[in-house]
Amino acid sequence: MESVKHIELVSSLVPVRASEDYSGHSLALEEIVHRFGDMVALQDIHLNIQPGEFVSLLGPSGCGKTTLLRIISGFLKPTSGRILIDGQSVGALSPKQRGVGIVFQNYALFPHMTVWDNVAYGLRANRVPRGRVANKVGEMLELVQLSHLAKRYPSELSGGQQQRVAIARALAVEPKLMLLDEPFSALDKNLRLDMQIEIRRLLKEQDITAILVTHDQEEAMSMSDRIAVMSQGTIHQFDPPSQIYDKPATLFVSTFVGTCNLLPGKLVERDTSDCLVEVPGGGKLRVANQERVQSHNDVLLAVRPENLRIQTQPGTHCLPTIVEMCLPLGAVMTYEVQIAPNTKVKVTQPRLPGTRPLQQGQQIYLELVSPQACALFPAMS
Ligand SMILES: Nc1ncnc2c1ncn2[C@@H]1O[C@H](COP(=O)(O)OP(=O)(O)OP(=O)(O)O)[C@@H](O)[C@H]1O
């Protein structure tokens, strides 16, 4: 696998566009299907990525993220479907001709070359005149703030510095698209956050369209303009992070992104704007209408812990519950409460200084912070 990645890396470093402009390029994927033998790895993938947009492919292991990235780069030919860069089909083009830059998880720097030579590699391979190579490498090292380390070898750099070299090397060849394959997973948490901010800034400054593969939802949420949430070879939702979090399109998205309580319920009443859902224990919640569920049917109610409000007195639409456990988690208190035998939910509240936590066994009432703060899905058969 490493050697495959190495070959892909070397090829991806070769293209250099004639023009000096960095204006973003669009990418469209149309009806992409990919099979490995009988196994369907990707089915009917459609994506329209805008020039200069930062998009993440987010999903669990094996959902098809890397396969899709390799199809975009040109290292894997899809079983069927079309790939368009700036409206032009690139299916027949080699990875070189597509002009994609790739940054890998392990950076894949050439260990026997200095920082300067690593960044110059793709330019030299493309026979760019010496003077222009020097200018470009200088410019790139300045951009990633590593000019002072130009003579060092990769083994003499920290993980974050190595990663900046990798991005400078990928940017030096002026790629049309930047593909980032889990580039932060080898970094510790603090450095990872710094690098996420820095790389997003660098790509935005250059107006480069970027696609990040990650299974880390926080990373996807913090870096992306839009996220494509994938499961089992399909895209469940392609939206901005806030929309993914607040308005999950499928049950999978609601549980994969963030923490979510799932409660069985029955849709007992409906008017033009809201519906009333009865849950175990007999409590009812008023929830904004959602087309995908039918009146009088069993539903699943997906509600995030922070979208439930604790009351000490019963209200019109609330769930009577008993506190079972209290977990102080820094800025928030998380309570696990029982609404009926075998049915528990988590609820979080800001932890205010000086306030006493609720006691185990205490009766409380939960209501939704707003009727929109909950997603309804048809109950699974
Ligand atoms: N060369 C191959 N031959 C056969 N099956 C493959 C091959 N490459 C990937 N697969 C299968 O295709 C599916 C998608 O794999 P892919 O590597 O794209 O997933 P992923 O989402 O990138 O996973 P991870 O996060 O673990 O890297 C998986 O079931 C995987 O086992």
mmCIF file of N, CA and C in Angstrom, residues 33-108:
data_model
loop_
_atom_site.group_PDB
_atom_site.id
_atom_site.type_symbol
_atom_site.label_atom_id
_atom_site.label_comp_id
_atom_site.label_asym_id
_atom_site.label_seq_id
_atom_site.Cartn_x
_atom_site.Cartn_y
_atom_site.Cartn_z
ATOM 1 N N VAL A 33 -20.014 4.947 -9.999
ATOM 2 C CA VAL A 33 -20.191 3.614 -9.401
ATOM 3 C C VAL A 33 -18.822 2.947 -9.432
ATOM 4 N N HIS A 34 -18.459 2.269 -8.325
ATOM 5 C CA HIS A 34 -17.238 1.473 -8.388
ATOM 6 C C HIS A 34 -17.437 0.122 -7.713
ATOM 7 N N ARG A 35 -17.032 -0.929 -8.415
ATOM 8 C CA ARG A 35 -17.093 -2.293 -7.875
ATOM 9 C C ARG A 35 -15.697 -2.871 -7.819
ATOM 10 N N PHE A 36 -15.410 -3.540 -6.702
ATOM 11 C CA PHE A 36 -14.213 -4.392 -6.632
ATOM 12 C C PHE A 36 -14.746 -5.819 -6.749
ATOM 13 N N GLY A 37 -14.657 -6.439 -7.904
ATOM 14 C CA GLY A 37 -15.292 -7.747 -8.112
ATOM 15 C C GLY A 37 -16.796 -7.587 -7.925
ATOM 16 N N ASP A 38 -17.351 -8.399 -7.012
ATOM 17 C CA ASP A 38 -18.803 -8.331 -6.763
ATOM 18 C C ASP A 38 -19.147 -7.244 -5.750
ATOM 19 N N MET A 39 -18.129 -6.735 -5.067
ATOM 20 C CA MET A 39 -18.397 -5.799 -3.974
ATOM 21 C C MET A 39 -18.599 -4.376 -4.509
ATOM 22 N N VAL A 40 -19.750 -3.796 -4.159
ATOM 23 C CA VAL A 40 -20.014 -2.432 -4.611
ATOM 24 C C VAL A 40 -19.415 -1.470 -3.579
ATOM 25 N N ALA A 41 -18.335 -0.780 -3.963
ATOM 26 C CA ALA A 41 -17.668 0.133 -3.023
ATOM 27 C C ALA A 41 -18.292 1.528 -3.080
ATOM 28 N N LEU A 42 -18.774 1.931 -4.257
ATOM 29 C CA LEU A 42 -19.426 3.240 -4.409
ATOM 30 C C LEU A 42 -20.643 3.057 -5.300
ATOM 31 N N GLN A 43 -21.770 3.660 -4.897
ATOM 32 C CA GLN A 43 -22.935 3.549 -5.771
ATOM 33 C C GLN A 43 -23.599 4.905 -5.972
ATOM 34 N N ASP A 44 -23.722 5.256 -7.237
ATOM 35 C CA ASP A 44 -24.455 6.445 -7.655
ATOM 36 C C ASP A 44 -24.035 7.702 -6.884
ATOM 37 N N ILE A 45 -22.756 8.019 -6.972
ATOM 38 C CA ILE A 45 -22.234 9.207 -6.291
ATOM 39 C C ILE A 45 -22.394 10.432 -7.190
ATOM 40 N N HIS A 46 -23.060 11.454 -6.642
ATOM 41 C CA HIS A 46 -23.175 12.751 -7.322
ATOM 42 C C HIS A 46 -22.610 13.804 -6.373
ATOM 43 N N LEU A 47 -21.735 14.654 -6.889
ATOM 44 C CA LEU A 47 -21.212 15.753 -6.054
ATOM 45 C C LEU A 47 -20.909 16.918 -6.978
ATOM 46 N N ASN A 48 -21.249 18.116 -6.553
ATOM 47 C CA ASN A 48 -20.882 19.321 -7.303
ATOM 48 C C ASN A 48 -20.114 20.222 -6.362
ATOM 49 N N ILE A 49 -18.820 20.335 -6.586
ATOM 50 C CA ILE A 49 -17.973 21.119 -5.680
ATOM 51 C C ILE A 49 -17.612 22.432 -6.372
ATOM 52 N N GLN A 50 -17.816 23.525 -5.661
ATOM 53 C CA GLN A 50 -17.623 24.862 -6.233
ATOM 54 C C GLN A 50 -16.136 25.252 -6.260
ATOM 55 N N PRO A 51 -15.758 26.163 -7.160
ATOM 56 C CA PRO A 51 -14.352 26.616 -7.184
ATOM 57 C C PRO A 51 -13.946 27.189 -5.817
ATOM 58 N N GLY A 52 -12.821 26.741 -5.314
ATOM 59 C CA GLY A 52 -12.300 27.271 -4.050
ATOM 60 C C GLY A 52 -12.959 26.710 -2.805
ATOM 61 N N GLU A 53 -13.868 25.758 -2.995
ATOM 62 C CA GLU A 53 -14.584 25.219 -1.837
ATOM 63 C C GLU A 53 -13.718 24.191 -1.099
ATOM 64 N N PHE A 54 -13.891 24.098 0.216
ATOM 65 C CA PHE A 54 -13.215 23.078 1.019
ATOM 66 C C PHE A 54 -14.273 22.059 1.430
ATOM 67 N N VAL A 55 -14.131 20.839 0.907
ATOM 68 C CA VAL A 55 -15.142 19.801 1.140
ATOM 69 C C VAL A 55 -14.502 18.620 1.866
ATOM 70 N N SER A 56 -15.215 18.064 2.836
ATOM 71 C CA SER A 56 -14.730 16.841 3.486
ATOM 72 C C SER A 56 -15.588 15.657 3.095
ATOM 73 N N LEU A 57 -14.926 14.508 2.899
ATOM 74 C CA LEU A 57 -15.629 13.232 2.777
ATOM 75 C C LEU A 57 -15.520 12.581 4.146
ATOM 76 N N LEU A 58 -16.638 12.491 4.839
ATOM 77 C CA LEU A 58 -16.640 12.005 6.227
ATOM 78 C C LEU A 58 -17.438 10.713 6.300
ATOM 79 N N GLY A 59 -16.872 9.715 6.967
ATOM 80 C CA GLY A 59 -17.631 8.478 7.139
ATOM 81 C C GLY A 59 -16.791 7.442 7.838
ATOM 82 N N PRO A 60 -17.436 6.362 8.292
ATOM 83 C CA PRO A 60 -16.695 5.326 9.019
ATOM 84 C C PRO A 60 -15.766 4.543 8.105
ATOM 85 N N SER A 61 -14.888 3.769 8.709
ATOM 86 C CA SER A 61 -13.931 2.964 7.950
ATOM 87 C C SER A 61 -14.668 2.052 6.956
ATOM 88 N N GLY A 62 -14.168 2.026 5.736
ATOM 89 C CA GLY A 62 -14.741 1.127 4.729
ATOM 90 C C GLY A 62 -15.928 1.694 3.967
ATOM 91 N N CYS A 63 -16.276 2.978 4.199
ATOM 92 C CA CYS A 63 -17.479 3.517 3.536
ATOM 93 C C CYS A 63 -17.190 3.951 2.097
ATOM 94 N N GLY A 64 -15.901 4.015 1.710
ATOM 95 C CA GLY A 64 -15.589 4.336 0.313
ATOM 96 C C GLY A 64 -14.892 5.673 0.104
ATOM 97 N N LYS A 65 -14.451 6.321 1.179
ATOM 98 C CA LYS A 65 -13.832 7.649 1.062
ATOM 99 C C LYS A 65 -12.572 7.611 0.194
ATOM 100 N N THR A 66 -11.653 6.686 0.547
ATOM 101 C CA THR A 66 -10.379 6.633 -0.176
ATOM 102 C C THR A 66 -10.598 6.217 -1.620
ATOM 103 N N THR A 67 -11.525 5.298 -1.842
ATOM 104 C CA THR A 67 -11.820 4.869 -3.214
ATOM 105 C C THR A 67 -12.275 6.080 -4.028
ATOM 106 N N LEU A 68 -13.128 6.905 -3.449
ATOM 107 C CA LEU A 68 -13.617 8.080 -4.175
ATOM 108 C C LEU A 68 -12.472 9.067 -4.436
ATOM 109 N N LEU A 69 -11.608 9.258 -3.447
ATOM 110 C CA LEU A 69 -10.468 10.168 -3.620
ATOM 111 C C LEU A 69 -9.547 9.677 -4.741
ATOM 112 N N ARG A 70 -9.337 8.368 -4.796
ATOM 113 C CA ARG A 70 -8.448 7.808 -5.831
ATOM 114 C C ARG A 70 -9.085 7.926 -7.219
ATOM 115 N N ILE A 71 -10.406 7.848 -7.261
ATOM 116 C CA ILE A 71 -11.098 8.016 -8.548
ATOM 117 C C ILE A 71 -10.958 9.474 -9.009
ATOM 118 N N ILE A 72 -11.085 10.411 -8.071
ATOM 119 C CA ILE A 72 -10.952 11.832 -8.436
ATOM 120 C C ILE A 72 -9.529 12.101 -8.941
ATOM 121 N N SER A 73 -8.543 11.513 -8.252
ATOM 122 C CA SER A 73 -7.147 11.789 -8.628
ATOM 123 C C SER A 73 -6.785 11.147 -9.966
ATOM 124 N N GLY A 74 -7.507 10.104 -10.365
ATOM 125 C CA GLY A 74 -7.208 9.433 -11.636
ATOM 126 C C GLY A 74 -6.409 8.162 -11.450
ATOM 127 N N PHE A 75 -6.118 7.793 -10.186
ATOM 128 C CA PHE A 75 -5.360 6.554 -9.964
ATOM 129 C C PHE A 75 -6.237 5.324 -10.023
ATOM 130 N N LEU A 76 -7.536 5.520 -9.988
ATOM 131 C CA LEU A 76 -8.473 4.402 -10.087
ATOM 132 C C LEU A 76 -9.552 4.798 -11.083
ATOM 133 N N LYS A 77 -9.834 3.903 -12.013
ATOM 134 C CA LYS A 77 -10.869 4.197 -13.013
ATOM 135 C C LYS A 77 -12.194 3.681 -12.471
ATOM 136 N N PRO A 78 -13.230 4.526 -12.406
ATOM 137 C CA PRO A 78 -14.499 4.028 -11.856
ATOM 138 C C PRO A 78 -15.132 3.006 -12.797
ATOM 139 N N THR A 79 -15.959 2.140 -12.233
ATOM 140 C CA THR A 79 -16.680 1.174 -13.071
ATOM 141 C C THR A 79 -17.572 1.934 -14.052
ATOM 142 N N SER A 80 -18.220 2.980 -13.580
ATOM 143 C CA SER A 80 -18.970 3.856 -14.488
ATOM 144 C C SER A 80 -19.111 5.235 -13.846
ATOM 145 N N GLY A 81 -19.518 6.205 -14.671
ATOM 146 C CA GLY A 81 -19.708 7.562 -14.158
ATOM 147 C C GLY A 81 -18.714 8.534 -14.753
ATOM 148 N N ARG A 82 -18.977 9.839 -14.514
ATOM 149 C CA ARG A 82 -18.139 10.882 -15.117
ATOM 150 C C ARG A 82 -17.539 11.794 -14.060
ATOM 151 N N ILE A 83 -16.321 12.259 -14.327
ATOM 152 C CA ILE A 83 -15.638 13.220 -13.451
ATOM 153 C C ILE A 83 -15.339 14.443 -14.309
ATOM 154 N N LEU A 84 -15.775 15.611 -13.853
ATOM 155 C CA LEU A 84 -15.544 16.838 -14.631
ATOM 156 C C LEU A 84 -14.806 17.865 -13.789
ATOM 157 N N ILE A 85 -13.729 18.412 -14.355
ATOM 158 C CA ILE A 85 -13.040 19.536 -13.718
ATOM 159 C C ILE A 85 -13.303 20.747 -14.600
ATOM 160 N N ASP A 86 -13.843 21.791 -14.000
ATOM 161 C CA ASP A 86 -14.251 22.989 -14.756
ATOM 162 C C ASP A 86 -15.145 22.624 -15.940
ATOM 163 N N GLY A 87 -16.015 21.664 -15.737
ATOM 164 C CA GLY A 87 -16.983 21.297 -16.767
ATOM 165 C C GLY A 87 -16.438 20.375 -17.846
ATOM 166 N N GLN A 88 -15.136 20.072 -17.811
ATOM 167 C CA GLN A 88 -14.541 19.204 -18.836
ATOM 168 C C GLN A 88 -14.364 17.796 -18.273
ATOM 169 N N SER A 89 -14.802 16.799 -19.012
ATOM 170 C CA SER A 89 -14.641 15.425 -18.562
ATOM 171 C C SER A 89 -13.154 15.068 -18.518
ATOM 172 N N VAL A 90 -12.701 14.520 -17.378
ATOM 173 C CA VAL A 90 -11.273 14.188 -17.250
ATOM 174 C C VAL A 90 -11.065 12.677 -17.168
ATOM 175 N N GLY A 91 -12.130 11.916 -17.466
ATOM 176 C CA GLY A 91 -12.063 10.452 -17.357
ATOM 177 C C GLY A 91 -10.912 9.852 -18.147
ATOM 178 N N ALA A 92 -10.600 10.453 -19.290
ATOM 179 C CA ALA A 92 -9.553 9.883 -20.138
ATOM 180 C C ALA A 92 -8.167 10.434 -19.786
ATOM 181 N N LEU A 93 -8.107 11.373 -18.834
ATOM 182 C CA LEU A 93 -6.810 12.001 -18.511
ATOM 183 C C LEU A 93 -6.078 11.218 -17.429
ATOM 184 N N SER A 94 -4.762 11.217 -17.530
ATOM 185 C CA SER A 94 -3.924 10.571 -16.524
ATOM 186 C C SER A 94 -3.908 11.462 -15.277
ATOM 187 N N PRO A 95 -3.464 10.898 -14.134
ATOM 188 C CA PRO A 95 -3.358 11.725 -12.921
ATOM 189 C C PRO A 95 -2.539 12.995 -13.172
ATOM 190 N N LYS A 96 -1.439 12.881 -13.929
ATOM 191 C CA LYS A 96 -0.594 14.042 -14.239
ATOM 192 C C LYS A 96 -1.416 15.132 -14.905
ATOM 193 N N GLN A 97 -2.169 14.691 -15.931
ATOM 194 C CA GLN A 97 -2.902 15.685 -16.733
ATOM 195 C C GLN A 97 -4.042 16.332 -15.944
ATOM 196 N N ARG A 98 -4.541 15.635 -14.918
ATOM 197 C CA ARG A 98 -5.644 16.221 -14.142
ATOM 198 C C ARG A 98 -5.158 17.352 -13.240
ATOM 199 N N GLY A 99 -3.892 17.329 -12.887
ATOM 200 C CA GLY A 99 -3.335 18.406 -12.076
ATOM 201 C C GLY A 99 -3.848 18.427 -10.651
ATOM 202 N N VAL A 100 -3.837 17.259 -9.977
ATOM 203 C CA VAL A 100 -4.250 17.236 -8.572
ATOM 204 C C VAL A 100 -3.020 17.141 -7.675
ATOM 205 N N GLY A 101 -3.064 17.824 -6.554
ATOM 206 C CA GLY A 101 -2.012 17.703 -5.543
ATOM 207 C C GLY A 101 -2.542 16.806 -4.436
ATOM 208 N N ILE A 102 -1.660 15.985 -3.871
ATOM 209 C CA ILE A 102 -2.121 15.068 -2.818
ATOM 210 C C ILE A 102 -1.227 15.209 -1.589
ATOM 211 N N VAL A 103 -1.875 15.296 -0.416
ATOM 212 C CA VAL A 103 -1.119 15.258 0.837
ATOM 213 C C VAL A 103 -1.594 14.026 1.599
ATOM 214 N N PHE A 104 -0.640 13.137 1.926
ATOM 215 C CA PHE A 104 -0.988 11.874 2.587
ATOM 216 C C PHE A 104 -0.852 11.991 4.093
ATOM 217 N N GLN A 105 -1.462 10.999 4.736
ATOM 218 C CA GLN A 105 -1.426 10.852 6.190
ATOM 219 C C GLN A 105 -0.002 10.888 6.755
ATOM 220 N N ASN A 106 0.921 10.180 6.072
ATOM 221 C CA ASN A 106 2.297 10.087 6.607
ATOM 222 C C ASN A 106 3.231 11.093 5.922
ATOM 223 N N TYR A 107 2.669 12.065 5.238
ATOM 224 C CA TYR A 107 3.387 13.140 4.524
ATOM 225 C C TYR A 107 4.194 12.640 3.324
ATOM 226 N N ALA A 108 4.755 11.397 3.427
ATOM 227 C CA ALA A 108 5.505 10.787 2.321
ATOM 228 C C ALA A 108 6.588 11.707 1.768
#
